[in-house]
């Protein structure tokens, strides 16, 4: 599971790829990401806010859980060996000297022939080693008849039965489950050291963009990328901050990128990343830091790129929304997850299924093909334009065609990466 | 996928189950939940906060996206038929009368022999029907040489190519994907009607409980359930509010339950749900509303129950943390998800694998058995006590043994429900 490792190792020239002299293979971009991206530091967070966060340190139990022997049933605490001949016809007789309740100190000591009424969860009183279930007794005033032999130690939860002192209960790198919060409560953790979440700046650019939520007038189009990227970043455990949309004003864009690089761990810039005269982003990134990769052999996200300004990673995402989604999932998502201490792999559910008809691709670049799953077969979607975002809402998922193939024949078994983690209801 | 449907249809009597006269079969509880729990109403939410929420209404596009024909490449807009004989050696000549940029109104009209320089995303000027790529042209002052015949309509993104007007873009009940937010932006949705999230009160009870984050002193134990339940509720799309832990004070507990039933859609109560003298909860729920189910044939969550106070569902969860987790996942989780318009099924990843050794259970009740997955085999965990929460952190998941079986033999293929959605990193 994860990004397939079948990406081609050769670089081919495709005459249809104009504008970029050379395109970097997807696998080389991923190798660069693995080499250059580091996990962020840890930070203390209040326990109740840590579900789904990544543990930054090993957790050891300082004390045993529970910290005392306790009753596992409602009944009577006594010395178990005294019941060894008890039956319904020959009950063992005990004198009840008091009561033990959870959360209350019981200072009595159980001697021979004595018992203490006890409720589940109560500390076992001194002198007692066994709990006889209430169902195996008869009470008459201060006297208790035990009707069943009960082995020594029965119905007693031992000190440390859940967690022994000094045990490692959770290891660093763990993505905390709901029940982990219970265990952390039990060992008295008030704050927990978790990996800091990646701070991600989102800058969409383009004179034609208007902020989402407004209906575009003629010649304008809504900024589809900022809201989509915000949701993707949250999914991957990052903390997004939306900076755009910005007009195609080089000075303004440069200033905003420089400012974002000061506080962000990753800066995502969508639009203006290609090679045209209005494509300011590659030049700006090269001026402010280093532009390591520009142009990737990935369809439909060719005009993607990767650079660094100081320690901040900068990902160039094409402005076309499908390209933007594709470039995010291939390059930005892994950076956000790796910084946050999470698995680099895609947070999609893979499923192996046959193709209903051929899936045509172009060798030399990786293809991100949207598909539907129908009656157990994979149906490539006809619409494949980079600007047709609705293709990713109609699709159930996508198939990745590796660079060395020009597609798959009908009936080929392919891996579909499903957009929804769980099948929709109804 | 989902809660298995193999739960037994018969009710058996197990003499070891004392305290409860009759235990309801798990499937009957689930049937009651399906019958009684309704989806909540919809509420308007700002688009940017809707990722992962459930759409409450069908969304139609009011206008086409894009709302105009636009250039799909950088190049020159012109009348395509005029290029039909163009080659490198016999270029077609055009007079460039201006420029079209994205987001800017271009009021020029392209006549015969004329062209307009155009950038990707710009509206196609009047009179033009085609874009010739810049790579297929040569520019010399105001003159443009087209070196390649370009079919009419080429490199033009048509009005409505992404979304046609009046199309249903998303259906009610959809769990919104990141890219859905992009599409909703495109159709100008500022607020979206989504299903209201279930408001869930969490009340843990017990004199022995102290709030998580403090190290318990003698005879006390940390409240493990509140934090665990809070995380489970968030996972299932609900909004938790922690009320406890409360001491075993009947009047106080009764008042808090009555108060919570006024604002909550679900009240979860952990601890005090069994049949002992300190188990106040079943009586309180019966007084305030109806206690429909008390005692379930489910190990280790027998002392679970289900009732209603007015329209508010009340789920009785045993105080032992493993039992609490188990009862949440079987009964409370489905209620929270159904109210929120989500699939009832477990949000765990199922995997079919063989058992490494026999899994022993007791017929007549469903068994929730924690397991590890090692080298492709399922290993039942030895520790199965209801109080051993660390068993659910050591486990990779659980296997459900249906009521009619007394377990599975070694090598039997069983479904493991994995606690982690994705394999841990490293």
PDB file of C-alpha atoms in Angstrom, chain A residues 1 16 18-19 47-48 51 63 65-66 68 70 74 99 101-106 117 119-121 123 133 135 161-163 169-170 173-175 177-183 185-190 207-208 212-224 227-228 230-232 235 242 248 276-279 320-321 325 341-343 346-349 383 387-396 419-425, chain B residues 1 16 18-19 47-48 51 63 65-66 68 70 74 99 101-106 117 119-121 123 133 135 161-163 169-170 173-175 177-183 185-190 207-208 212-224 227-228 230-232 235 242 248 276-279 320-321 325 341-343 346-349 383 387-396 419-425:
ATOM      1  CA  UNK A   1       0.000   0.000   0.000  1.00  0.00           C
ATOM      2  CA  UNK A  16       4.032  17.143 -26.914  1.00  0.00           C
ATOM      3  CA  UNK A  18       6.455  21.939 -24.731  1.00  0.00           C
ATOM      4  CA  UNK A  19       7.494  24.715 -22.441  1.00  0.00           C
ATOM      5  CA  UNK A  47      -4.478  15.121  26.828  1.00  0.00           C
ATOM      6  CA  UNK A  48      -8.071  15.729  25.730  1.00  0.00           C
ATOM      7  CA  UNK A  51      -6.851  12.158  19.654  1.00  0.00           C
ATOM      8  CA  UNK A  63       2.558   3.646  38.815  1.00  0.00           C
ATOM      9  CA  UNK A  65      -2.987   0.560  37.079  1.00  0.00           C
ATOM     10  CA  UNK A  66      -4.998  -0.131  39.137  1.00  0.00           C
ATOM     11  CA  UNK A  68      -4.508  -1.524  44.420  1.00  0.00           C
ATOM     12  CA  UNK A  70      -9.861  -4.486  43.807  1.00  0.00           C
ATOM     13  CA  UNK A  74     -20.224  -7.262  43.871  1.00  0.00           C
ATOM     14  CA  UNK A  99     -18.740  -2.375  53.877  1.00  0.00           C
ATOM     15  CA  UNK A 101     -17.266   1.007  48.421  1.00  0.00           C
ATOM     16  CA  UNK A 102     -15.325   2.302  45.429  1.00  0.00           C
ATOM     17  CA  UNK A 103     -13.425   5.497  46.092  1.00  0.00           C
ATOM     18  CA  UNK A 104     -13.754   5.221  49.841  1.00  0.00           C
ATOM     19  CA  UNK A 105     -11.093   4.168  52.311  1.00  0.00           C
ATOM     20  CA  UNK A 106     -12.061   1.030  54.268  1.00  0.00           C
ATOM     21  CA  UNK A 117     -19.553  -6.453  51.882  1.00  0.00           C
ATOM     22  CA  UNK A 119     -18.842  -3.361  45.520  1.00  0.00           C
ATOM     23  CA  UNK A 120     -17.094  -3.846  42.171  1.00  0.00           C
ATOM     24  CA  UNK A 121     -14.101  -1.515  41.871  1.00  0.00           C
ATOM     25  CA  UNK A 123     -10.100  -1.709  47.079  1.00  0.00           C
ATOM     26  CA  UNK A 133     -20.164 -13.203  44.392  1.00  0.00           C
ATOM     27  CA  UNK A 135     -25.291 -14.499  44.015  1.00  0.00           C
ATOM     28  CA  UNK A 161      -3.470  -6.048  36.170  1.00  0.00           C
ATOM     29  CA  UNK A 162      -4.146  -3.435  33.474  1.00  0.00           C
ATOM     30  CA  UNK A 163      -0.730  -1.783  33.394  1.00  0.00           C
ATOM     31  CA  UNK A 169       2.307   1.721  27.296  1.00  0.00           C
ATOM     32  CA  UNK A 170       2.649   3.592  24.008  1.00  0.00           C
ATOM     33  CA  UNK A 173       5.188   7.716  16.500  1.00  0.00           C
ATOM     34  CA  UNK A 174       1.840   6.261  17.502  1.00  0.00           C
ATOM     35  CA  UNK A 175      -1.218   7.907  15.947  1.00  0.00           C
ATOM     36  CA  UNK A 177      -6.535   6.056  19.104  1.00  0.00           C
ATOM     37  CA  UNK A 178      -9.550   6.948  21.253  1.00  0.00           C
ATOM     38  CA  UNK A 179      -8.707   4.151  23.688  1.00  0.00           C
ATOM     39  CA  UNK A 180      -5.122   5.426  23.931  1.00  0.00           C
ATOM     40  CA  UNK A 181      -6.560   8.534  25.569  1.00  0.00           C
ATOM     41  CA  UNK A 182      -8.154   6.245  28.143  1.00  0.00           C
ATOM     42  CA  UNK A 183      -4.834   4.544  28.852  1.00  0.00           C
ATOM     43  CA  UNK A 185      -5.685   9.037  31.524  1.00  0.00           C
ATOM     44  CA  UNK A 186      -5.012   5.928  33.574  1.00  0.00           C
ATOM     45  CA  UNK A 187      -1.283   6.637  33.829  1.00  0.00           C
ATOM     46  CA  UNK A 188      -1.973  10.222  34.896  1.00  0.00           C
ATOM     47  CA  UNK A 189      -0.832  12.037  31.757  1.00  0.00           C
ATOM     48  CA  UNK A 190      -2.229  15.574  31.895  1.00  0.00           C
ATOM     49  CA  UNK A 207      -6.531  37.913 -11.719  1.00  0.00           C
ATOM     50  CA  UNK A 208      -9.547  35.827 -12.715  1.00  0.00           C
ATOM     51  CA  UNK A 212     -15.260  31.235  -2.916  1.00  0.00           C
ATOM     52  CA  UNK A 213     -18.812  31.927  -1.814  1.00  0.00           C
ATOM     53  CA  UNK A 214     -19.399  34.613  -4.414  1.00  0.00           C
ATOM     54  CA  UNK A 215     -20.900  33.919  -7.810  1.00  0.00           C
ATOM     55  CA  UNK A 216     -18.338  34.933 -10.425  1.00  0.00           C
ATOM     56  CA  UNK A 217     -19.248  37.640 -12.917  1.00  0.00           C
ATOM     57  CA  UNK A 218     -18.201  37.466 -16.561  1.00  0.00           C
ATOM     58  CA  UNK A 219     -14.526  36.524 -17.139  1.00  0.00           C
ATOM     59  CA  UNK A 220     -14.093  35.534 -13.506  1.00  0.00           C
ATOM     60  CA  UNK A 221     -14.028  32.170 -11.873  1.00  0.00           C
ATOM     61  CA  UNK A 222     -14.324  31.160  -8.223  1.00  0.00           C
ATOM     62  CA  UNK A 223     -11.163  30.192  -6.356  1.00  0.00           C
ATOM     63  CA  UNK A 224     -11.773  26.445  -6.159  1.00  0.00           C
ATOM     64  CA  UNK A 227     -11.017  25.552   0.026  1.00  0.00           C
ATOM     65  CA  UNK A 228     -10.044  22.197  -1.449  1.00  0.00           C
ATOM     66  CA  UNK A 230      -7.601  23.639   3.221  1.00  0.00           C
ATOM     67  CA  UNK A 231      -9.624  20.426   3.570  1.00  0.00           C
ATOM     68  CA  UNK A 232      -6.772  18.259   2.239  1.00  0.00           C
ATOM     69  CA  UNK A 235      -7.131  15.627   6.498  1.00  0.00           C
ATOM     70  CA  UNK A 242      -5.449  30.741   3.502  1.00  0.00           C
ATOM     71  CA  UNK A 248      -1.213  38.446 -10.804  1.00  0.00           C
ATOM     72  CA  UNK A 276       4.311  31.550 -19.666  1.00  0.00           C
ATOM     73  CA  UNK A 277       4.981  35.279 -19.280  1.00  0.00           C
ATOM     74  CA  UNK A 278       2.386  35.588 -16.476  1.00  0.00           C
ATOM     75  CA  UNK A 279       3.819  32.602 -14.615  1.00  0.00           C
ATOM     76  CA  UNK A 320      -6.229  23.970 -12.907  1.00  0.00           C
ATOM     77  CA  UNK A 321      -8.131  22.372 -10.044  1.00  0.00           C
ATOM     78  CA  UNK A 325      -5.508  18.115  -6.468  1.00  0.00           C
ATOM     79  CA  UNK A 341       5.270  12.218  11.835  1.00  0.00           C
ATOM     80  CA  UNK A 342       2.616  10.351   9.853  1.00  0.00           C
ATOM     81  CA  UNK A 343       2.938   7.651   7.177  1.00  0.00           C
ATOM     82  CA  UNK A 346      -1.876   8.043   0.579  1.00  0.00           C
ATOM     83  CA  UNK A 347      -4.807   8.229   2.993  1.00  0.00           C
ATOM     84  CA  UNK A 348      -7.001   6.492   0.423  1.00  0.00           C
ATOM     85  CA  UNK A 349      -8.330   2.963   0.478  1.00  0.00           C
ATOM     86  CA  UNK A 383     -13.677  13.511 -19.193  1.00  0.00           C
ATOM     87  CA  UNK A 387      -9.881  21.885 -15.495  1.00  0.00           C
ATOM     88  CA  UNK A 388     -12.841  19.534 -14.995  1.00  0.00           C
ATOM     89  CA  UNK A 389     -12.899  19.357 -11.200  1.00  0.00           C
ATOM     90  CA  UNK A 390     -16.352  17.802 -11.290  1.00  0.00           C
ATOM     91  CA  UNK A 391     -14.645  14.706 -12.728  1.00  0.00           C
ATOM     92  CA  UNK A 392     -13.144  14.157  -9.266  1.00  0.00           C
ATOM     93  CA  UNK A 393     -16.541  14.417  -7.609  1.00  0.00           C
ATOM     94  CA  UNK A 394     -18.187  12.034 -10.097  1.00  0.00           C
ATOM     95  CA  UNK A 395     -15.264   9.611  -9.765  1.00  0.00           C
ATOM     96  CA  UNK A 396     -15.040   6.999  -7.020  1.00  0.00           C
ATOM     97  CA  UNK A 419     -11.596   8.892  -2.479  1.00  0.00           C
ATOM     98  CA  UNK A 420     -14.078   7.881   0.229  1.00  0.00           C
ATOM     99  CA  UNK A 421     -12.714   5.876   3.147  1.00  0.00           C
ATOM    100  CA  UNK A 422     -16.071   4.250   3.699  1.00  0.00           C
ATOM    101  CA  UNK A 423     -18.821   3.335   1.266  1.00  0.00           C
ATOM    102  CA  UNK A 424     -21.515   6.023   1.185  1.00  0.00           C
ATOM    103  CA  UNK A 425     -24.731   5.158   3.023  1.00  0.00           C
TER     104      UNK A 425
ATOM    105  CA  UNK B   1     -18.755  -4.545   5.363  1.00  0.00           C
ATOM    106  CA  UNK B  16     -23.217 -17.767  34.409  1.00  0.00           C
ATOM    107  CA  UNK B  18     -26.475 -13.684  36.885  1.00  0.00           C
ATOM    108  CA  UNK B  19     -28.107 -10.429  37.765  1.00  0.00           C
ATOM    109  CA  UNK B  47     -18.622  26.423   2.923  1.00  0.00           C
ATOM    110  CA  UNK B  48     -15.088  26.384   4.295  1.00  0.00           C
ATOM    111  CA  UNK B  51     -15.287  19.256   4.744  1.00  0.00           C
ATOM    112  CA  UNK B  63     -24.887  28.879 -13.812  1.00  0.00           C
ATOM    113  CA  UNK B  65     -18.827  26.565 -14.942  1.00  0.00           C
ATOM    114  CA  UNK B  66     -16.944  28.157 -16.528  1.00  0.00           C
ATOM    115  CA  UNK B  68     -17.642  31.622 -20.695  1.00  0.00           C
ATOM    116  CA  UNK B  70     -11.912  30.249 -22.380  1.00  0.00           C
ATOM    117  CA  UNK B  74      -1.308  30.248 -23.960  1.00  0.00           C
ATOM    118  CA  UNK B  99      -4.250  40.936 -25.804  1.00  0.00           C
ATOM    119  CA  UNK B 101      -5.723  38.156 -20.014  1.00  0.00           C
ATOM    120  CA  UNK B 102      -7.583  36.138 -17.378  1.00  0.00           C
ATOM    121  CA  UNK B 103      -9.946  38.186 -15.269  1.00  0.00           C
ATOM    122  CA  UNK B 104      -9.893  41.146 -17.601  1.00  0.00           C
ATOM    123  CA  UNK B 105     -12.585  42.207 -20.058  1.00  0.00           C
ATOM    124  CA  UNK B 106     -11.358  42.179 -23.675  1.00  0.00           C
ATOM    125  CA  UNK B 117      -2.736  37.135 -27.949  1.00  0.00           C
ATOM    126  CA  UNK B 119      -3.341  33.587 -21.843  1.00  0.00           C
ATOM    127  CA  UNK B 120      -4.731  30.324 -20.460  1.00  0.00           C
ATOM    128  CA  UNK B 121      -7.971  30.953 -18.584  1.00  0.00           C
ATOM    129  CA  UNK B 123     -12.326  34.492 -21.974  1.00  0.00           C
ATOM    130  CA  UNK B 133      -0.592  27.333 -29.128  1.00  0.00           C
ATOM    131  CA  UNK B 135       4.669  27.029 -29.627  1.00  0.00           C
ATOM    132  CA  UNK B 161     -17.340  22.223 -19.807  1.00  0.00           C
ATOM    133  CA  UNK B 162     -16.811  21.558 -16.095  1.00  0.00           C
ATOM    134  CA  UNK B 163     -20.414  21.910 -14.943  1.00  0.00           C
ATOM    135  CA  UNK B 169     -23.424  18.413  -8.861  1.00  0.00           C
ATOM    136  CA  UNK B 170     -23.771  16.701  -5.483  1.00  0.00           C
ATOM    137  CA  UNK B 173     -26.274  12.445   1.941  1.00  0.00           C
ATOM    138  CA  UNK B 174     -22.837  12.954   0.434  1.00  0.00           C
ATOM    139  CA  UNK B 175     -19.952  13.044   2.905  1.00  0.00           C
ATOM    140  CA  UNK B 177     -14.678  15.378   0.009  1.00  0.00           C
ATOM    141  CA  UNK B 178     -12.011  18.084  -0.236  1.00  0.00           C
ATOM    142  CA  UNK B 179     -12.616  18.418  -3.984  1.00  0.00           C
ATOM    143  CA  UNK B 180     -16.358  18.798  -3.353  1.00  0.00           C
ATOM    144  CA  UNK B 181     -15.529  22.075  -1.613  1.00  0.00           C
ATOM    145  CA  UNK B 182     -13.821  23.160  -4.830  1.00  0.00           C
ATOM    146  CA  UNK B 183     -16.907  22.296  -6.873  1.00  0.00           C
ATOM    147  CA  UNK B 185     -16.941  27.107  -4.647  1.00  0.00           C
ATOM    148  CA  UNK B 186     -17.335  26.970  -8.407  1.00  0.00           C
ATOM    149  CA  UNK B 187     -21.127  27.020  -8.242  1.00  0.00           C
ATOM    150  CA  UNK B 188     -21.026  29.972  -5.851  1.00  0.00           C
ATOM    151  CA  UNK B 189     -22.159  28.223  -2.675  1.00  0.00           C
ATOM    152  CA  UNK B 190     -21.321  30.498   0.269  1.00  0.00           C
ATOM    153  CA  UNK B 207     -17.012   7.712  43.602  1.00  0.00           C
ATOM    154  CA  UNK B 208     -13.663   6.168  42.683  1.00  0.00           C
ATOM    155  CA  UNK B 212      -8.057  12.496  33.813  1.00  0.00           C
ATOM    156  CA  UNK B 213      -4.754  14.288  34.029  1.00  0.00           C
ATOM    157  CA  UNK B 214      -4.368  13.741  37.766  1.00  0.00           C
ATOM    158  CA  UNK B 215      -2.522  10.790  39.237  1.00  0.00           C
ATOM    159  CA  UNK B 216      -5.013   8.829  41.346  1.00  0.00           C
ATOM    160  CA  UNK B 217      -4.340   8.409  45.047  1.00  0.00           C
ATOM    161  CA  UNK B 218      -5.083   5.175  46.899  1.00  0.00           C
ATOM    162  CA  UNK B 219      -8.548   3.665  46.193  1.00  0.00           C
ATOM    163  CA  UNK B 220      -9.078   6.020  43.250  1.00  0.00           C
ATOM    164  CA  UNK B 221      -8.756   5.481  39.557  1.00  0.00           C
ATOM    165  CA  UNK B 222      -8.587   7.948  36.694  1.00  0.00           C
ATOM    166  CA  UNK B 223     -11.707   8.499  34.599  1.00  0.00           C
ATOM    167  CA  UNK B 224     -10.573   6.682  31.449  1.00  0.00           C
ATOM    168  CA  UNK B 227     -11.644  11.149  27.159  1.00  0.00           C
ATOM    169  CA  UNK B 228     -11.992   7.946  25.158  1.00  0.00           C
ATOM    170  CA  UNK B 230     -14.988  12.222  23.512  1.00  0.00           C
ATOM    171  CA  UNK B 231     -12.543  11.027  20.835  1.00  0.00           C
ATOM    172  CA  UNK B 232     -14.936   8.319  19.593  1.00  0.00           C
ATOM    173  CA  UNK B 235     -14.521  10.411  15.047  1.00  0.00           C
ATOM    174  CA  UNK B 242     -18.172  16.062  29.001  1.00  0.00           C
ATOM    175  CA  UNK B 248     -22.388   7.958  43.105  1.00  0.00           C
ATOM    176  CA  UNK B 276     -26.194  -3.924  42.038  1.00  0.00           C
ATOM    177  CA  UNK B 277     -27.444  -1.630  44.829  1.00  0.00           C
ATOM    178  CA  UNK B 278     -25.123   1.201  43.699  1.00  0.00           C
ATOM    179  CA  UNK B 279     -26.224   0.870  40.072  1.00  0.00           C
ATOM    180  CA  UNK B 320     -15.166  -1.040  32.803  1.00  0.00           C
ATOM    181  CA  UNK B 321     -13.272   0.704  30.019  1.00  0.00           C
ATOM    182  CA  UNK B 325     -15.492   0.914  24.299  1.00  0.00           C
ATOM    183  CA  UNK B 341     -26.665  11.091   8.260  1.00  0.00           C
ATOM    184  CA  UNK B 342     -23.608   8.841   8.043  1.00  0.00           C
ATOM    185  CA  UNK B 343     -23.319   5.106   7.321  1.00  0.00           C
ATOM    186  CA  UNK B 346     -18.127   0.588  11.753  1.00  0.00           C
ATOM    187  CA  UNK B 347     -15.462   3.103  10.766  1.00  0.00           C
ATOM    188  CA  UNK B 348     -12.850   0.382  10.976  1.00  0.00           C
ATOM    189  CA  UNK B 349     -11.029  -1.336   8.162  1.00  0.00           C
ATOM    190  CA  UNK B 383      -5.795 -10.876  28.377  1.00  0.00           C
ATOM    191  CA  UNK B 387     -11.071  -3.787  32.857  1.00  0.00           C
ATOM    192  CA  UNK B 388      -7.854  -4.226  30.875  1.00  0.00           C
ATOM    193  CA  UNK B 389      -8.035  -1.197  28.580  1.00  0.00           C
ATOM    194  CA  UNK B 390      -4.385  -1.639  27.622  1.00  0.00           C
ATOM    195  CA  UNK B 391      -5.508  -4.778  25.761  1.00  0.00           C
ATOM    196  CA  UNK B 392      -7.182  -2.469  23.247  1.00  0.00           C
ATOM    197  CA  UNK B 393      -4.000  -0.456  22.776  1.00  0.00           C
ATOM    198  CA  UNK B 394      -1.830  -3.570  22.366  1.00  0.00           C
ATOM    199  CA  UNK B 395      -4.374  -5.074  19.952  1.00  0.00           C
ATOM    200  CA  UNK B 396      -4.426  -4.281  16.243  1.00  0.00           C
ATOM    201  CA  UNK B 419      -8.453  -0.038  14.952  1.00  0.00           C
ATOM    202  CA  UNK B 420      -6.059   2.010  12.775  1.00  0.00           C
ATOM    203  CA  UNK B 421      -7.332   3.108   9.372  1.00  0.00           C
ATOM    204  CA  UNK B 422      -3.831   3.145   7.987  1.00  0.00           C
ATOM    205  CA  UNK B 423      -0.804   1.035   8.808  1.00  0.00           C
ATOM    206  CA  UNK B 424       1.477   2.850  11.272  1.00  0.00           C
ATOM    207  CA  UNK B 425       4.646   4.390   9.813  1.00  0.00           C
TER     208      UNK B 425
END
